[in-house]
Structures are given as structure tokens and as C-alpha cells.
PDB file of C-alpha atoms and ligand atoms in Angstrom:
ATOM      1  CA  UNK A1444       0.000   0.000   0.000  1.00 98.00           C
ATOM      2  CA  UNK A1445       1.491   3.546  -0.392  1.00 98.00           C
ATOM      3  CA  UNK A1446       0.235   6.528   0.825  1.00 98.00           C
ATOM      4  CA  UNK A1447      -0.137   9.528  -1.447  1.00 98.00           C
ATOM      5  CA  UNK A1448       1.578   9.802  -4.919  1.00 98.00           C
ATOM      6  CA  UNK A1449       2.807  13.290  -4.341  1.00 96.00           C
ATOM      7  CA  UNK A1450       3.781  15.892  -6.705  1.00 95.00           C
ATOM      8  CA  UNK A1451       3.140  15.042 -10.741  1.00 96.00           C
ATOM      9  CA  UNK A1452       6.209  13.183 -12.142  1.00 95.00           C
ATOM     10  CA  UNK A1453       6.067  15.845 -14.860  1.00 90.00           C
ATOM     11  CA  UNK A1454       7.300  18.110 -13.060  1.00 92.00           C
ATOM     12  CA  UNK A1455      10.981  16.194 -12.861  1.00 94.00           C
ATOM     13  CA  UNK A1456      13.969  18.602 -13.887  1.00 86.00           C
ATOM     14  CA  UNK A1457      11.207  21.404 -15.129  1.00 90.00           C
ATOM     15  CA  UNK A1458      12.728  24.129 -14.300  1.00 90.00           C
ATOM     16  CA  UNK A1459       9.542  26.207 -13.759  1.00 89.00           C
ATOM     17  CA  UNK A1460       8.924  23.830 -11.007  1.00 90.00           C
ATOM     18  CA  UNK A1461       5.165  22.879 -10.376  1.00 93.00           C
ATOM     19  CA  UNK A1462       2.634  24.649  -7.848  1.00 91.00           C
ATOM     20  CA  UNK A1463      -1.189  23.460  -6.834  1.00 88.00           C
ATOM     21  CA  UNK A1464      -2.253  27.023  -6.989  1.00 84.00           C
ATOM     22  CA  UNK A1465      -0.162  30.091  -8.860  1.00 76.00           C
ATOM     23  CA  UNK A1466       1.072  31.679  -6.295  1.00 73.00           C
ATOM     24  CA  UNK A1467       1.163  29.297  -3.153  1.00 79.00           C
ATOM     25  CA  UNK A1468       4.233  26.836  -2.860  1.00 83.00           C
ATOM     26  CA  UNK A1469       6.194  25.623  -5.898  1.00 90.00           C
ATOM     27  CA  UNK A1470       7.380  22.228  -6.325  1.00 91.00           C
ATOM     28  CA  UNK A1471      10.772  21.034  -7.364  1.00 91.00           C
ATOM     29  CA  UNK A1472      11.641  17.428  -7.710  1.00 93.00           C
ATOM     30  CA  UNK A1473      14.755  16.067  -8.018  1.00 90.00           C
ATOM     31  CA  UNK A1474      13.713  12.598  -8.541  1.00 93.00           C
ATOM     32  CA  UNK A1475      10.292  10.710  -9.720  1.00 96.00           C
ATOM     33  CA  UNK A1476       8.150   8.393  -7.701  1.00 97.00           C
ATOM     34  CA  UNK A1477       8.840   5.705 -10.404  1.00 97.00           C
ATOM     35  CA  UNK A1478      12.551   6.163  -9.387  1.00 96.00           C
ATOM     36  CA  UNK A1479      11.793   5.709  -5.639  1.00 96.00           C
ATOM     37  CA  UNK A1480      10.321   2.714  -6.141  1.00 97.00           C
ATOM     38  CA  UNK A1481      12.616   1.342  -8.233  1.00 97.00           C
ATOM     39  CA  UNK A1482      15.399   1.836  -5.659  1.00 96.00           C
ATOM     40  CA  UNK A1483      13.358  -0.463  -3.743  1.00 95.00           C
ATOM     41  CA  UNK A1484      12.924  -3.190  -6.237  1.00 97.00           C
ATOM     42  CA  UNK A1485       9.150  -2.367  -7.207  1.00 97.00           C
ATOM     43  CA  UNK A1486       7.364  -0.927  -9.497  1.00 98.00           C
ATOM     44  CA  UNK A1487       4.079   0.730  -9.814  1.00 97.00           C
ATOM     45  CA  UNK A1488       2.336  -2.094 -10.808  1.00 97.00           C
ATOM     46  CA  UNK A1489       3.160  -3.885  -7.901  1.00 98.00           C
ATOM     47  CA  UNK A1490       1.465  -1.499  -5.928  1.00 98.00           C
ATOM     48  CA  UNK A1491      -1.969  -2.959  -5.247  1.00 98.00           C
ATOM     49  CA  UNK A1492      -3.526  -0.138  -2.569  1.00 98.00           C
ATOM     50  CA  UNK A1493      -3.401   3.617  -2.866  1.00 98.00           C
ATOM     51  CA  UNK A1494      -4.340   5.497   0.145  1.00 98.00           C
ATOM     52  CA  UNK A1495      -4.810   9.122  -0.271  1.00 98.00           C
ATOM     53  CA  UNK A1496      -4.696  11.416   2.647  1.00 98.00           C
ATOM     54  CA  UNK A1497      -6.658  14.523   0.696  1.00 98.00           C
ATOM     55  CA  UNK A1498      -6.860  15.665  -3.079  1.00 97.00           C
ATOM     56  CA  UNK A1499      -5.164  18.698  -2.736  1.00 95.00           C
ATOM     57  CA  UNK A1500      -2.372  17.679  -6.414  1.00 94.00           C
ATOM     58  CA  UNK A1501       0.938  18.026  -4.307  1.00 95.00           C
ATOM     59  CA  UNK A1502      -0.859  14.606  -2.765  1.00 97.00           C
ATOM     60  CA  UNK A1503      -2.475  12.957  -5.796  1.00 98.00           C
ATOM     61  CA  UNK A1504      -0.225  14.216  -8.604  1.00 97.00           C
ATOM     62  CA  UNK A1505       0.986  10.606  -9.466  1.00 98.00           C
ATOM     63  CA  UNK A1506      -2.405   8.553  -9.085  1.00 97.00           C
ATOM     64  CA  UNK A1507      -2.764   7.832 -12.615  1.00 96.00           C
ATOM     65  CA  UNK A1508       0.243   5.656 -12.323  1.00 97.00           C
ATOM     66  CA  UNK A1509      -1.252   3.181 -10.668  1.00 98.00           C
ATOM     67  CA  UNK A1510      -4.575   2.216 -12.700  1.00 96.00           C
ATOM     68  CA  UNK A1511      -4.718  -1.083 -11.190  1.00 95.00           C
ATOM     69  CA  UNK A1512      -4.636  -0.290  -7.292  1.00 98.00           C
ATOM     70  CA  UNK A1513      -7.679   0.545  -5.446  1.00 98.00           C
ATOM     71  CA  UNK A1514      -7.804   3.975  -4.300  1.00 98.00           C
ATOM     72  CA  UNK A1515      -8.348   4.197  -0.590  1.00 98.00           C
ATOM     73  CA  UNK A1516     -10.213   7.637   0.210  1.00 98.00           C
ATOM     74  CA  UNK A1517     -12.670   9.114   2.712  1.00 98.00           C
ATOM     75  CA  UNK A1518     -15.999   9.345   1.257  1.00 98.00           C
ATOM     76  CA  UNK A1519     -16.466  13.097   2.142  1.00 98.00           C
ATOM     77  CA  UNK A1520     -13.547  13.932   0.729  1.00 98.00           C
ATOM     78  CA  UNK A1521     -14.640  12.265  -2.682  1.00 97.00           C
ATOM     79  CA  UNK A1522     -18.315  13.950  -2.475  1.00 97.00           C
ATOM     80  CA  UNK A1523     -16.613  17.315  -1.694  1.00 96.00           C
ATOM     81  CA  UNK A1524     -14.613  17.165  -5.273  1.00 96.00           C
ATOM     82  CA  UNK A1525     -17.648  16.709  -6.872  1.00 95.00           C
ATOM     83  CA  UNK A1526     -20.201  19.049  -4.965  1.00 94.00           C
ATOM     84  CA  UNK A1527     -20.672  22.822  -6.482  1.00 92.00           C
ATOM     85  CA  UNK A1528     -18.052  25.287  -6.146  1.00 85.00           C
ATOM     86  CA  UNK A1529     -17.989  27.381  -3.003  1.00 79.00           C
ATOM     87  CA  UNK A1530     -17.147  31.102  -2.461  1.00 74.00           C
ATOM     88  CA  UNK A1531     -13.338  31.119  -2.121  1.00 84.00           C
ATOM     89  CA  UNK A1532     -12.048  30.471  -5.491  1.00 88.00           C
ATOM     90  CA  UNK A1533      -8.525  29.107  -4.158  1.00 87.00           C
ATOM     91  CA  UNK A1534     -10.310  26.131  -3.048  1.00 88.00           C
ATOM     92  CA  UNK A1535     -12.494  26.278  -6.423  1.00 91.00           C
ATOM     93  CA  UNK A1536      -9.073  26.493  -7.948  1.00 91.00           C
ATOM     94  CA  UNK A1537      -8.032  22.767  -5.944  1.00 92.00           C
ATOM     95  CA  UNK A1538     -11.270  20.987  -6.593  1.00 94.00           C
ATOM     96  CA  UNK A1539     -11.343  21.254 -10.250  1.00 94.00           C
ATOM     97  CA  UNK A1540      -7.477  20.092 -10.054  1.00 95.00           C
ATOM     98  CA  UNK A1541      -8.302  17.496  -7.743  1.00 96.00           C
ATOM     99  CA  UNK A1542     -10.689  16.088  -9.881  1.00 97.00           C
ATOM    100  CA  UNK A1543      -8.466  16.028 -12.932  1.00 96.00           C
ATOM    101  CA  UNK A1544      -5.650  14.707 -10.931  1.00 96.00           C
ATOM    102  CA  UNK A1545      -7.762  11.708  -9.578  1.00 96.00           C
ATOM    103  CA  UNK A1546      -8.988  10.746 -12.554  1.00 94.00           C
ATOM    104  CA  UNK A1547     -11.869   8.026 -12.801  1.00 94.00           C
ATOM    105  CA  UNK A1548      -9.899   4.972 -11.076  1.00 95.00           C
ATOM    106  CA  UNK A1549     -11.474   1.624 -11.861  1.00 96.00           C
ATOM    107  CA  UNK A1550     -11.214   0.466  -8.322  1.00 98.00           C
ATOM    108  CA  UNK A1551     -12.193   2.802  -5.791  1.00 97.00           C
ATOM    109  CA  UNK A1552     -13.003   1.968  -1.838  1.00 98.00           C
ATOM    110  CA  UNK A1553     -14.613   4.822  -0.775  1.00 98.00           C
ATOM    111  CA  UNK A1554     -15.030   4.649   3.423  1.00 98.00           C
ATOM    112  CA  UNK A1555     -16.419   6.570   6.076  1.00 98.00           C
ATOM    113  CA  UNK A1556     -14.133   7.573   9.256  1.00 98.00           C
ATOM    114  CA  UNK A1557     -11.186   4.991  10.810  1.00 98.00           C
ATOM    115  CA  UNK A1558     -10.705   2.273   8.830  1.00 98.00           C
ATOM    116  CA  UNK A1559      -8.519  -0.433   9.703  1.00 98.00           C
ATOM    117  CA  UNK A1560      -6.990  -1.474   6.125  1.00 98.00           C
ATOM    118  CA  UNK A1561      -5.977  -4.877   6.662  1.00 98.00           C
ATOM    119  CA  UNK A1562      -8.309  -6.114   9.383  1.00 98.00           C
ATOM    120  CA  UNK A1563      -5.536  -6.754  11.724  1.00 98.00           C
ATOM    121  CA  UNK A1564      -4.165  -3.039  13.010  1.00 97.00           C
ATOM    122  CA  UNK A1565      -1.608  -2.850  11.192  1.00 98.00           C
ATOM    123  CA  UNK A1566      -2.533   0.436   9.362  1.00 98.00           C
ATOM    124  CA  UNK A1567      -5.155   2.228  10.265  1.00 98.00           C
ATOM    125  CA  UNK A1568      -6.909   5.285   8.472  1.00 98.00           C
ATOM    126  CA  UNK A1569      -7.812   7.771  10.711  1.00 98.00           C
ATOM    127  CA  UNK A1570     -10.056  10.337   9.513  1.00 98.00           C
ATOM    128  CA  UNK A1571      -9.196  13.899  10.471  1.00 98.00           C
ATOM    129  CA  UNK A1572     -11.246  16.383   8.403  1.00 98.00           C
ATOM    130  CA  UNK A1573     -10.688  20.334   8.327  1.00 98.00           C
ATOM    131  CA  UNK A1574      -7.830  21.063   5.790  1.00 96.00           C
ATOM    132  CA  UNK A1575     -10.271  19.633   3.622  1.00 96.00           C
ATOM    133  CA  UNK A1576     -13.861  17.718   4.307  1.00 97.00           C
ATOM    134  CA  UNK A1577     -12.451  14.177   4.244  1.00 98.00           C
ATOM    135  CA  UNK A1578      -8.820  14.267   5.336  1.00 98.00           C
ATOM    136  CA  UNK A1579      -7.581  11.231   7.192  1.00 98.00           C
ATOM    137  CA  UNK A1580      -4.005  10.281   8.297  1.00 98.00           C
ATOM    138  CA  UNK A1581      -2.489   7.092   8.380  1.00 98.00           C
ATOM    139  CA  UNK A1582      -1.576   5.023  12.086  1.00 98.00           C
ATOM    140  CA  UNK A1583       0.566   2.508  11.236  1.00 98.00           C
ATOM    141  CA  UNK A1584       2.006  -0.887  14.021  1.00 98.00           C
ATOM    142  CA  UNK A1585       5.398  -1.465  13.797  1.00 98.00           C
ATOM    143  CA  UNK A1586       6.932  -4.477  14.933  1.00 97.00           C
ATOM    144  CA  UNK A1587      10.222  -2.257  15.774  1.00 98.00           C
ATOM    145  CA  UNK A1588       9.382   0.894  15.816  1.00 98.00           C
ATOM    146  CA  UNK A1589       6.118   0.816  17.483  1.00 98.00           C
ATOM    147  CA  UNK A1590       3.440   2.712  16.215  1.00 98.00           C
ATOM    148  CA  UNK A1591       3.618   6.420  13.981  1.00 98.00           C
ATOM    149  CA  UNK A1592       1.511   7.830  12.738  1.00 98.00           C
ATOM    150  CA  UNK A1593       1.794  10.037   8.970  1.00 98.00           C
ATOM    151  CA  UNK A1594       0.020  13.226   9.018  1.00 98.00           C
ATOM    152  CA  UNK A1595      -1.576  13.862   6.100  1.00 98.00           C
ATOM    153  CA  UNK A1596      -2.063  17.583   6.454  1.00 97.00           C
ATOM    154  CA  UNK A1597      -4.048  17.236   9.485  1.00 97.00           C
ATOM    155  CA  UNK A1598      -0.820  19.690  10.885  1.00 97.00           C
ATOM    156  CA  UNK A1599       1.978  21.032   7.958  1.00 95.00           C
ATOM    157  CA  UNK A1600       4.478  21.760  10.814  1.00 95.00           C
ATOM    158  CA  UNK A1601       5.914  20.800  14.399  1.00 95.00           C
ATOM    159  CA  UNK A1602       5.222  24.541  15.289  1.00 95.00           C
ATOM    160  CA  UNK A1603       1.721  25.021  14.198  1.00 95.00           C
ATOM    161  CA  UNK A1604       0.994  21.547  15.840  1.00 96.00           C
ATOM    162  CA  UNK A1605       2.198  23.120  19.030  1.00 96.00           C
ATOM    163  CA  UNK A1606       0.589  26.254  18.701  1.00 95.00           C
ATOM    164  CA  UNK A1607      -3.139  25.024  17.263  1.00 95.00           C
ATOM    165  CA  UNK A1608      -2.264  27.580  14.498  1.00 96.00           C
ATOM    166  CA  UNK A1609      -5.098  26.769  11.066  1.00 96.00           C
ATOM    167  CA  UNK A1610      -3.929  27.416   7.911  1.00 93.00           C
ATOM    168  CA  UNK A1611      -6.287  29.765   6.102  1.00 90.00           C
ATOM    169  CA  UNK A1612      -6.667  27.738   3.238  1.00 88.00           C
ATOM    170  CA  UNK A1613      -8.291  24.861   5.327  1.00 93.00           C
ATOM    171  CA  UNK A1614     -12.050  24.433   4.978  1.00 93.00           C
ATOM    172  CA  UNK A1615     -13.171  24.392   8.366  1.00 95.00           C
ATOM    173  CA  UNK A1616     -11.358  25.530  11.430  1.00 97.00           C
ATOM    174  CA  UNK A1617     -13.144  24.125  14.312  1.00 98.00           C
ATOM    175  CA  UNK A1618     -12.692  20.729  12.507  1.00 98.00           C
ATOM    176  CA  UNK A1619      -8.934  21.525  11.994  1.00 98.00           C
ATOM    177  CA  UNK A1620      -8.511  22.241  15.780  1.00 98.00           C
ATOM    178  CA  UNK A1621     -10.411  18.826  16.460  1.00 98.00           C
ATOM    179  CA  UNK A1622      -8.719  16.497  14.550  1.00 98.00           C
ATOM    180  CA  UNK A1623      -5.261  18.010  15.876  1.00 98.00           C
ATOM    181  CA  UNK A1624      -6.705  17.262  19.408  1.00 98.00           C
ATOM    182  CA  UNK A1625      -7.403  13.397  18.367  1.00 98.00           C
ATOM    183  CA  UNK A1626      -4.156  12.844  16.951  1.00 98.00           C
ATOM    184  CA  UNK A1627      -2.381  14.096  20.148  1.00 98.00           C
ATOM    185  CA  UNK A1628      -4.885  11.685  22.246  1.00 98.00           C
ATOM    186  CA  UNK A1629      -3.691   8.853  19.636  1.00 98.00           C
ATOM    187  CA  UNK A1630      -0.249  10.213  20.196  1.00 98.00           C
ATOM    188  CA  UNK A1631      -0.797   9.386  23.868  1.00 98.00           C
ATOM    189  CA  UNK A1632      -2.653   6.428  23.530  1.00 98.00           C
ATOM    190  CA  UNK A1633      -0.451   4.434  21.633  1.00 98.00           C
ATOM    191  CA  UNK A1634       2.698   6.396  22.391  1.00 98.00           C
ATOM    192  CA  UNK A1635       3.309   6.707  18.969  1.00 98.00           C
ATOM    193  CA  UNK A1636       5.450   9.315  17.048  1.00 98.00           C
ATOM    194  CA  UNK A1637       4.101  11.639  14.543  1.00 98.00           C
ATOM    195  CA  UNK A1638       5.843  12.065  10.934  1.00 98.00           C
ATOM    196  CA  UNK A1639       4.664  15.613   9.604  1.00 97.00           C
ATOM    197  CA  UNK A1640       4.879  15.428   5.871  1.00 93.00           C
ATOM    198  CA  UNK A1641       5.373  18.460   5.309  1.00 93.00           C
ATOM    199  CA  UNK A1642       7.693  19.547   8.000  1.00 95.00           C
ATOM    200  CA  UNK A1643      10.890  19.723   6.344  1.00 93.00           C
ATOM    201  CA  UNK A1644      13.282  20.276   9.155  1.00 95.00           C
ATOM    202  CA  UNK A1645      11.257  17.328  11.169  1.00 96.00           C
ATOM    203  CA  UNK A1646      12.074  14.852   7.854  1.00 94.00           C
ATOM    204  CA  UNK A1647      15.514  15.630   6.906  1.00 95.00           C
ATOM    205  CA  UNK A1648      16.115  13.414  10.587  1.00 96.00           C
ATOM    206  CA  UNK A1649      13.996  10.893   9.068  1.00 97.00           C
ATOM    207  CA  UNK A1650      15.570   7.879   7.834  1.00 96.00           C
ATOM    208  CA  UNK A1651      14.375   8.005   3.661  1.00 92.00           C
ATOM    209  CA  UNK A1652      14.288   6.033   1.048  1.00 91.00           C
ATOM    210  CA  UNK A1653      15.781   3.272   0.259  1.00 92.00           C
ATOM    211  CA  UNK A1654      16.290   3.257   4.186  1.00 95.00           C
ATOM    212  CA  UNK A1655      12.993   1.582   6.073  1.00 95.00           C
ATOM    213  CA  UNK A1656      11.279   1.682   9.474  1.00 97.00           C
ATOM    214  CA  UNK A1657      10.339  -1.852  10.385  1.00 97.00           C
TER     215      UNK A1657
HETATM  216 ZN1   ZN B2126      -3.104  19.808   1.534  1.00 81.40          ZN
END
């Protein structure tokens, strides 16, 4: 199973780099997702589950390389991609990209809150909704390293997890509050340590690819 295809392989060695919405972050890769894989001896084929955390693109931008799996996805967060557009036109703006981005995947489990994947807790979905209406983020049992748990975007950095801080692109902020309170009482309740994707100075002491947690 792998969670979230990331940033659109297209984007490899453009030099214009590749950004979700004009002016918010832009997106350099210095490698593709194919390549990752391969360093582990798979490719996307073998992949047979995609779980995505939300549809913003810098989390789905690779889904159509993997016609085969079954996308994993929060049922609200589907609906919301294909409800009418709201007022704020930067989230307009991610829908309609979302939707291109996903596609129309032949296999599609669509689920509603924590789902436990393999019926035997060793990855759990956990919904967490507010950055968008059906985020989730992913617990996962170690045999090693105990349990950690991958944000998602339910929190983009150490700091603002702290702090409570909301980003103001997030769709609902009381939500956004709430599902940062349930993944500090799943913090505490299974001691487990939280990866925040998109905390940069939290991953670089991360051990990456082709090194493992087990
Ligand atoms: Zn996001």
C-alpha cells in the first residue's frame, strides 16, 4: 500500500517547477516516484492499494500511475470534489485540479471515518477532516518501531501543531482544531510518534528512502 503519490512526475527537472495554486508553494523534484520505487525493487504495478490522505495535487499528482490499485479515500472527501463550487475560489481552484488529478480509477473503496486497512491493526486510516472535508491520516504498528503515525495535512508543521495555528486555506477551522486534538490523544494512547509530511526540518532526521522503518 502507499500513501499519497505526491507531486506530478512531470514536473521532474522542469525548471519552472510545479505549484497546486499560482502563487502558493512551488514544487521542485529532483527525482520521480517511479525512481523511488525502483530503488526499492518495485514498481508501480506492484502497488496494489493507494491510500490518499486529501486531493489537494501536491498529494495525488501521481495517481494515474497506478490504474490497477484501489484507491483508498474518505468518502467526504470524494463527495466534496464533486459538490458545487464554493465562495473562495482558491479552493475552487483545488477541486477542479483534484478532480483532474484523480482521474476516474477503476477500483475505488470509498469509506467513512477509521478504517482499519488490513483487518488486523496494522494500518489504520484515521479520519481527520478540516484542511479539507475528508482528510484522514495514516496510524501505522510497527513491529520495531512501534506505532507512527503520517500526518496527512491534518498539521503542515511541528510549530503550528504546538501552537493550534489553522492554515487559512483549510475548509473548516473548528474541525482543523479537532482532529489536531485526536491525533495528540492517539499520540498518547499508543505512544506513537508523529511524521509531519510536510515539515521539512522534522524529515531531513527521518531515515528516507531506500532506508525503512520496520
Ligand atoms: Zn493539503
Amino acid at each position: 500500500m502507499l500513501w499519497d503519490t505526491g507531486v506530478p512526475e512531470s514536473a521532474h527537472n522542469d525548471p519552472g517547477g510545479w505549484s497546486t495554486l499560482p502563487k502558493l508553494i512551488v514544487y521542485h523534484l529532483d527525482r520521480t516516484l517511479t525512481d523511488q520505487l525502483a530503488e526499492v525493487g518495485l514498481k508501480p504495478r506492484d502497488i496494489t492499494r493507494v491510500a490518499i490522505s486529501h486531493t489537494h495535487g501536491d498529494h495525488i499528482g501521481n495517481t494515474g500511475l497506478f490504474p490497477t490499485a484501489t484507491i483508498l479515500m474518505q468518502q467526504a472527501e470524494y463527495s466534496w470534489i464533486h459538490s458545487p463550487n464554493g465562495p473562495n475560489d482558491n479552493v475552487n481552484q483545488l477541486m477542479a485540479l483534484a478532480r483532474k488529478l484523480l482521474g476516474t480509477p477503476a477500483n475505488m473503496r470509498l469509506i467513512d471515518g477509521d478504517t482499519d486497512v488490513f483487518g488486523d491493526g496494522s494500518v489504520t486510516l484515521v479520519s481527520t477532516p478540516g484542511h479539507t472535508p475528508g482528510s484522514q491520516s495514516l496510524l501505522v504498528h510497527l513491529k520495531n518501531s512501534g506505532f507512527i503515525i503520517l500526518s496527512g495535512d491534518v498539521v503542515h508543521s511541528e510549530e503550528n501543531f504546538e501552537r493550534n495555528i489553522v492554515p487559512s486555506l483549510n475548509t473548516n477551522k473548528v474541525e482543523s482544531i479537532a482532529s489536531m486534538e485526536k491525533i495528540r490523544q492517539m499520540i498518547a494512547t499508543y505512544r506513537a510518534t508523529l511524521f509531519i509530511n510536510h515539515d521539512k526540518k522534522q524529515t531531513d532526521k527521518l531515515k528516507l528512502l531506500p532506508a525503512f522503518y520496520d
